[in-house]
mmCIF file of C-alpha atoms and ligand atoms in Angstrom:
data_model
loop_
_atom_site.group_PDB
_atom_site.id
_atom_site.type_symbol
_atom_site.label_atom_id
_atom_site.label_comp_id
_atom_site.label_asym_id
_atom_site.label_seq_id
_atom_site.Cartn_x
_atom_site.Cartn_y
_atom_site.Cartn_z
ATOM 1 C CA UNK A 1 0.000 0.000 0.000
ATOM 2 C CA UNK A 2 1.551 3.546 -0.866
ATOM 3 C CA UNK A 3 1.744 5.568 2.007
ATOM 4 C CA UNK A 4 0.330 9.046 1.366
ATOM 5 C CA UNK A 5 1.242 12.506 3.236
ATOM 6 C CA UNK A 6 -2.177 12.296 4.809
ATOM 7 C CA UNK A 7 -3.484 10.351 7.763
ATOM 8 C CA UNK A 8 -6.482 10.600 10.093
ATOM 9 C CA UNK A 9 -6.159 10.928 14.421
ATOM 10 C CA UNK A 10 -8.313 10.766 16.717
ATOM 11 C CA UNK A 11 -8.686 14.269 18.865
ATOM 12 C CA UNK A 12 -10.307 14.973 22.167
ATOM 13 C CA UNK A 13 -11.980 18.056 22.062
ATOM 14 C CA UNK A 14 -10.567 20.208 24.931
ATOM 15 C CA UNK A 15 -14.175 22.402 25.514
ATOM 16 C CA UNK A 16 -17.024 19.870 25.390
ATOM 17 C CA UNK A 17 -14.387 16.594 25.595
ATOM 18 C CA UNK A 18 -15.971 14.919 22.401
ATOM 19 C CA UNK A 19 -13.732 12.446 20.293
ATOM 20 C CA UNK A 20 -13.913 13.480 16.463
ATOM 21 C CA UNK A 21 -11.180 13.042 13.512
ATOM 22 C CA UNK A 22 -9.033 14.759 11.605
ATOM 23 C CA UNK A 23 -6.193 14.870 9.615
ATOM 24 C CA UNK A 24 -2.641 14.943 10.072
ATOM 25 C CA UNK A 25 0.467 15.171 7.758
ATOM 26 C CA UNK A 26 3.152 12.346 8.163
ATOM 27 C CA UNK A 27 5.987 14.294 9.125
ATOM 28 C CA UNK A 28 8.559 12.755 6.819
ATOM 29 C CA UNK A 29 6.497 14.126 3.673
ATOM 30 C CA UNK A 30 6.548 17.557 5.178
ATOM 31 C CA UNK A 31 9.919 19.079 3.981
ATOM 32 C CA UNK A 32 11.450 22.751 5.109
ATOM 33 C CA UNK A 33 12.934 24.249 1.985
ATOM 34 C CA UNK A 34 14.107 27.598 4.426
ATOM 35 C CA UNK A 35 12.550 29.836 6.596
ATOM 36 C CA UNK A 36 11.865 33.214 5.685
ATOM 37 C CA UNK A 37 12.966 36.200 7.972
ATOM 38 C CA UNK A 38 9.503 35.525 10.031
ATOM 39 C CA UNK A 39 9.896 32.076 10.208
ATOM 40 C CA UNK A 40 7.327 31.028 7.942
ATOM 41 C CA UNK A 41 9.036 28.192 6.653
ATOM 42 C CA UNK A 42 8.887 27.273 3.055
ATOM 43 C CA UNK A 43 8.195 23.592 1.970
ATOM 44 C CA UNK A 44 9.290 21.424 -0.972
ATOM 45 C CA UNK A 45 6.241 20.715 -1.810
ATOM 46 C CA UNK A 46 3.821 23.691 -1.389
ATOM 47 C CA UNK A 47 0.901 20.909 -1.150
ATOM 48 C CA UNK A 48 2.316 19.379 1.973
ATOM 49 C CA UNK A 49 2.342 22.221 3.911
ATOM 50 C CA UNK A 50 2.699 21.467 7.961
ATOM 51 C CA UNK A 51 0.837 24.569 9.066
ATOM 52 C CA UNK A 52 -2.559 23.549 7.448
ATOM 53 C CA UNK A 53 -3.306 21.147 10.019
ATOM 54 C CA UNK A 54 -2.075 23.142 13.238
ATOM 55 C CA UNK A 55 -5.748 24.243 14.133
ATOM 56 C CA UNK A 56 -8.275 21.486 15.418
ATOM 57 C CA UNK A 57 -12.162 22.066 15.058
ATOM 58 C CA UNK A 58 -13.902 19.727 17.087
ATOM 59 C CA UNK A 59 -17.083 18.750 14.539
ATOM 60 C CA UNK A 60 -19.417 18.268 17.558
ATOM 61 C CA UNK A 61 -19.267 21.729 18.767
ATOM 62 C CA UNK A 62 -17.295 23.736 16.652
ATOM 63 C CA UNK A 63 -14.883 25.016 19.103
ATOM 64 C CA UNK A 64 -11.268 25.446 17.698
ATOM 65 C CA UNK A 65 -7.839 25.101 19.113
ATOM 66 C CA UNK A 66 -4.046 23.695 18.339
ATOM 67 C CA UNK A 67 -1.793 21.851 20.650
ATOM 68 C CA UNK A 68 -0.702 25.128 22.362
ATOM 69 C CA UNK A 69 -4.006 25.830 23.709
ATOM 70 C CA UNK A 70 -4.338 25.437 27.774
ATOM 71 C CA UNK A 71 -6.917 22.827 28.914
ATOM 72 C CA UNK A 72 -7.638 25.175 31.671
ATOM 73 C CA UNK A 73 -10.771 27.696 30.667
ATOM 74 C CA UNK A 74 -10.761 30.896 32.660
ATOM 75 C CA UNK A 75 -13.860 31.227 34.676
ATOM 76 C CA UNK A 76 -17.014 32.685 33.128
ATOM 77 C CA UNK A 77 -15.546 32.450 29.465
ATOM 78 C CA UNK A 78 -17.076 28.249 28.848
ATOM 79 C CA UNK A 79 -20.455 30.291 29.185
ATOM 80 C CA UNK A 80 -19.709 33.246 26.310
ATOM 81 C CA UNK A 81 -18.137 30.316 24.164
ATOM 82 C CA UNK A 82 -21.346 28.005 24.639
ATOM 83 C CA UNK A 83 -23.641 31.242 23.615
ATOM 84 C CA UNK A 84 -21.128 33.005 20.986
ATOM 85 C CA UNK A 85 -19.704 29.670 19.157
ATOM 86 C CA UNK A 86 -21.312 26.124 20.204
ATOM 87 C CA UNK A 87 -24.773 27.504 19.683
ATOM 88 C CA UNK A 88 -24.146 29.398 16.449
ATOM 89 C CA UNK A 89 -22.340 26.513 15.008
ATOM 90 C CA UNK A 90 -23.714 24.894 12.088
ATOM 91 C CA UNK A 91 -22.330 21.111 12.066
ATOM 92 C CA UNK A 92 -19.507 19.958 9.593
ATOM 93 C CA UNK A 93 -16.524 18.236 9.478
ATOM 94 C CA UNK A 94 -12.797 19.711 8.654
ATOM 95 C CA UNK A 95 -11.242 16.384 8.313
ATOM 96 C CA UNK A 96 -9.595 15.315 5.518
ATOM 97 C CA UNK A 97 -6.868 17.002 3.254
ATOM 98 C CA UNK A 98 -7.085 21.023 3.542
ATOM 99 C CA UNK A 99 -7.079 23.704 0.653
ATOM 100 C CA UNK A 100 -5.680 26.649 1.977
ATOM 101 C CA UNK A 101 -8.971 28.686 1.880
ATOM 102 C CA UNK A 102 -10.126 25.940 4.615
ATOM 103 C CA UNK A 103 -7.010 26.302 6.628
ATOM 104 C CA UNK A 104 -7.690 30.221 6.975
ATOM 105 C CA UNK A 105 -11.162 29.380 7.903
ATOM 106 C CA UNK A 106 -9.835 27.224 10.491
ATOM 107 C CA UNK A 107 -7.143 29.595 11.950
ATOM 108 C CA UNK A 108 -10.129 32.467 11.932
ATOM 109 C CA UNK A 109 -12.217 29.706 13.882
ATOM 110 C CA UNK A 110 -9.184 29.595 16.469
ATOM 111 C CA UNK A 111 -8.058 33.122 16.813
ATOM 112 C CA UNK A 112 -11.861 33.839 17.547
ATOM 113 C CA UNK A 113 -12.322 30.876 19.835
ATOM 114 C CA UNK A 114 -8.674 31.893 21.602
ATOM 115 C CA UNK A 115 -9.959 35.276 22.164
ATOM 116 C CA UNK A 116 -13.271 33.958 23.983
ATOM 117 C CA UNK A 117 -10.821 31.224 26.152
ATOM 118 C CA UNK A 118 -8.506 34.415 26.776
ATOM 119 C CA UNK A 119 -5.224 32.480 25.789
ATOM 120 C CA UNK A 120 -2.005 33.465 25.923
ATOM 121 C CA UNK A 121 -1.219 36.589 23.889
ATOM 122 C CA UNK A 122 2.098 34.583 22.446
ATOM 123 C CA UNK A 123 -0.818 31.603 21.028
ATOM 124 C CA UNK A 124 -2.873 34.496 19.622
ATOM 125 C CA UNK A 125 0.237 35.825 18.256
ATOM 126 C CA UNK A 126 0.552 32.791 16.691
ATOM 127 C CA UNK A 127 -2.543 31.871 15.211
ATOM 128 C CA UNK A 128 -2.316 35.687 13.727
ATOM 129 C CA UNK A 129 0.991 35.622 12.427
ATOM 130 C CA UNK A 130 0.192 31.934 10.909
ATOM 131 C CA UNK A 131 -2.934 33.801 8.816
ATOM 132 C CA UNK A 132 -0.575 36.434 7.697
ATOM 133 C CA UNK A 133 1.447 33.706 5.874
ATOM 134 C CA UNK A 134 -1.728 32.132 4.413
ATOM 135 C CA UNK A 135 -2.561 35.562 2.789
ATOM 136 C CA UNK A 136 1.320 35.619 1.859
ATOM 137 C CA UNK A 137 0.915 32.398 0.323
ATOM 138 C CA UNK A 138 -2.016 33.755 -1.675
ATOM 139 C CA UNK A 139 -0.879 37.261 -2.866
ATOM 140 C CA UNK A 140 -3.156 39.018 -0.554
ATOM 141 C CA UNK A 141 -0.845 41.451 0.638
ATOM 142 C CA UNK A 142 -3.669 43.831 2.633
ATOM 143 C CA UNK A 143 -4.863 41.056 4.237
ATOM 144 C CA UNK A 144 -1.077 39.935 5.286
ATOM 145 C CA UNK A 145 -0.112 43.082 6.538
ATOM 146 C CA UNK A 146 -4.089 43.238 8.631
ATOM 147 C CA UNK A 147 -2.517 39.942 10.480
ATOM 148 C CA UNK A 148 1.115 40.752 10.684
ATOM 149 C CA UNK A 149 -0.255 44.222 12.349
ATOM 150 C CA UNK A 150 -2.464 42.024 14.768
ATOM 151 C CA UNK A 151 0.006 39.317 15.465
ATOM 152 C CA UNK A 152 2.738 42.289 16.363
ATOM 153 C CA UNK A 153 0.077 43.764 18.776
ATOM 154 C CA UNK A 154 -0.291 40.350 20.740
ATOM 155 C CA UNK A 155 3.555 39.948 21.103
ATOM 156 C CA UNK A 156 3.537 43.460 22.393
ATOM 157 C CA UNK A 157 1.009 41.937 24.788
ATOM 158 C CA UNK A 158 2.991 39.077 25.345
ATOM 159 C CA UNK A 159 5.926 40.525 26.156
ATOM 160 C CA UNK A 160 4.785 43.247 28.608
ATOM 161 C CA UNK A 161 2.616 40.751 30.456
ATOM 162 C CA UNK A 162 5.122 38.074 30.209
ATOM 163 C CA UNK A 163 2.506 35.328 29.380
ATOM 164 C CA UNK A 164 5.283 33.582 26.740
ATOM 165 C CA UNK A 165 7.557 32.611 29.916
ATOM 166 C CA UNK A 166 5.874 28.891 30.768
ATOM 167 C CA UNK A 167 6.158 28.260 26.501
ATOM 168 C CA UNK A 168 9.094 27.459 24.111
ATOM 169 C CA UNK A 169 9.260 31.476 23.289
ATOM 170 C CA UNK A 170 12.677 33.463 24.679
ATOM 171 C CA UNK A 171 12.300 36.813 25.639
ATOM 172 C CA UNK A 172 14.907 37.377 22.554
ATOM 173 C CA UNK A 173 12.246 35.461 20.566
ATOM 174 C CA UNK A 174 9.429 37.612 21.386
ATOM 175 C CA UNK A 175 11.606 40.490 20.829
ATOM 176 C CA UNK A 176 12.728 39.276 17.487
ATOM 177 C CA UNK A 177 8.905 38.825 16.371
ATOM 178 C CA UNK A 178 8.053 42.362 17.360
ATOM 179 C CA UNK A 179 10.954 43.849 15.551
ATOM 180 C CA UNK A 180 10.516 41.996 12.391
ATOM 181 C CA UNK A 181 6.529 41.954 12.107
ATOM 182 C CA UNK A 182 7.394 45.644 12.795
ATOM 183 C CA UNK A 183 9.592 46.299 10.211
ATOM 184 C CA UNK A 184 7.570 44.656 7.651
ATOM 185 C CA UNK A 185 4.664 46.278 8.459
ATOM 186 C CA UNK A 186 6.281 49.704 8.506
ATOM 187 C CA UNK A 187 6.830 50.534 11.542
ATOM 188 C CA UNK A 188 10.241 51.296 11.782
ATOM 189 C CA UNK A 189 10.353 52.831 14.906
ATOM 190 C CA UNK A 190 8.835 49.721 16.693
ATOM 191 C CA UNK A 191 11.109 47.863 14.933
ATOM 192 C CA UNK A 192 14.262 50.028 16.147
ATOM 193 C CA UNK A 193 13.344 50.183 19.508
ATOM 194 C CA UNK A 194 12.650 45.995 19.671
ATOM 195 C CA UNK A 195 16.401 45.112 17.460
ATOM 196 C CA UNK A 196 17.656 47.448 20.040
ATOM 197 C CA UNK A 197 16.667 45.642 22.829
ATOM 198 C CA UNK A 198 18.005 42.237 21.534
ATOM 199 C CA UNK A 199 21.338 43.897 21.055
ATOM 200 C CA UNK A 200 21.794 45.772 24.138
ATOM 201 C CA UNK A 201 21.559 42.345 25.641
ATOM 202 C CA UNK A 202 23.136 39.982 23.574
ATOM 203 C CA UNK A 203 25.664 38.997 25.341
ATOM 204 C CA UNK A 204 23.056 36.989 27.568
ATOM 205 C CA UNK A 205 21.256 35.887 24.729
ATOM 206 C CA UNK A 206 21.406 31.831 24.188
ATOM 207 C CA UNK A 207 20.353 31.709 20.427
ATOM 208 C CA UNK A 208 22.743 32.872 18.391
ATOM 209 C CA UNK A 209 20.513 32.527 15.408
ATOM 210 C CA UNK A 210 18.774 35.179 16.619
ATOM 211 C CA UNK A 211 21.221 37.792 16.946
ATOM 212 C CA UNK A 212 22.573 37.435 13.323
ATOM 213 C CA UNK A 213 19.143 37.666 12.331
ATOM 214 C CA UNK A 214 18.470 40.970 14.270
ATOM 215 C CA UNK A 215 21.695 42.393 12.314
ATOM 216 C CA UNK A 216 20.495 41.805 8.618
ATOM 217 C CA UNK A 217 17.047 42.821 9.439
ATOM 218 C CA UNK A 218 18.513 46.134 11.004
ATOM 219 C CA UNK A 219 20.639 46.417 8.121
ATOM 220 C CA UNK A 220 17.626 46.004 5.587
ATOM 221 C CA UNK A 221 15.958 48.441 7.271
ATOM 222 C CA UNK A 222 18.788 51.106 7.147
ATOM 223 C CA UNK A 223 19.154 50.467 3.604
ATOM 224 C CA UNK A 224 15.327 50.869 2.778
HETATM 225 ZN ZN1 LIG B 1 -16.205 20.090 20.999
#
């Protein structure tokens, strides 16, 4: 039997605890050509791209999450999410192989259901930047810059509350992300202030990747 990219899991949904399916990529078919200056990482093979299955959407209720979302709901928002998603949601499934028009929708399903669950600022960040590459990915450059702009604003978030600290985002990280969604959406002085930061300090930073990368993005900038 030929093995394709595609295979189906079982998930537990983390709001009303139903089992329903979806799909999964086999991680040997998905295949990082680079990373762009964002991260967004480019794949051999456009069609097996890793970030269209990130988001979850549980077909019972149609509450929407990834693997970074807490189990633990905040008190009072399981009530706004049972009256502002679960009982507007029509039933389908979003199993199966993804175009990337359904992967939006499902990211748009998260961010909205990640703002109800008030989650981390650094997993809204995510969820926002991971729409902004989606729109990249299709051309829509307004639409790109609309998420980049939002995903910025969350890291801001993140940083000054300090919500990224229990996750696998550095301080430099979260730095980094401001800077560079700042720079791209304009917003140079954002973007100064943030590179500035990372190399004030980077003699205590642990990731050296990041510090080269803060240099030619501060050097792109001065030359624009
Ligand atoms: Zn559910």
């Amino acid at each position: 039997m030929e093995l394709t990219p595609h295979y189906e899991t079982t998930i537990t949904c983390i709001y009303c605890k139903e089992d329903f399916p979806t799909a999964k990529l086999r991680s040997k078919f998905v295949r990082v050509k680079k990373h762009e200056s964002d991260f967004q990482p480019v794949y051999v093979n456009p069609d097996v791209n890793g970030i269209y299955y990130n988001v979850f959407v549980c077909e019972h209720c149609g509450f929407s999450f990834t693997e970074d979302f807490s189990r633990y709901f905040v008190p009072g928002t399981e009530q706004v999410i049972q009256s502002q998603i679960v009982e507007r949601f029509v039933r389908r499934s979003y199993n199966g192989e993804r175009t990337v028009f359904q992967a939006l929708e499902a990211y748009k399903l998260a961010l909205v259901c990640g703002n109800l669950k008030k989650e981390k600022n650094v997993v809204l960040a995510g969820l926002a930047m991971r729409i902004a590459w989606l729109y990249r990915s299709l051309d829509n450059e307004g639409q790109e810059l609309r998420f980049m702009k939002m995903s910025r604003d969350y890291y801001i978030n993140a940083y000054t509350t300090g919500d990224y600290s229990s996750t696998q985002m550095s301080e430099f990280r979260v730095l980094y992300m401001i800077g560079e969604l700042s720079r791209r959406i304009g917003d140079n002085e954002e973007a100064t202030r943030s590179f500035s930061r990372i190399l004030e300090q980077q003699s205590t930073c642990l990731e050296p990747q990041i510090i080269t990368m803060t240099k030619e993005q501060w050097l792109i900038m001065r030359e624009e």
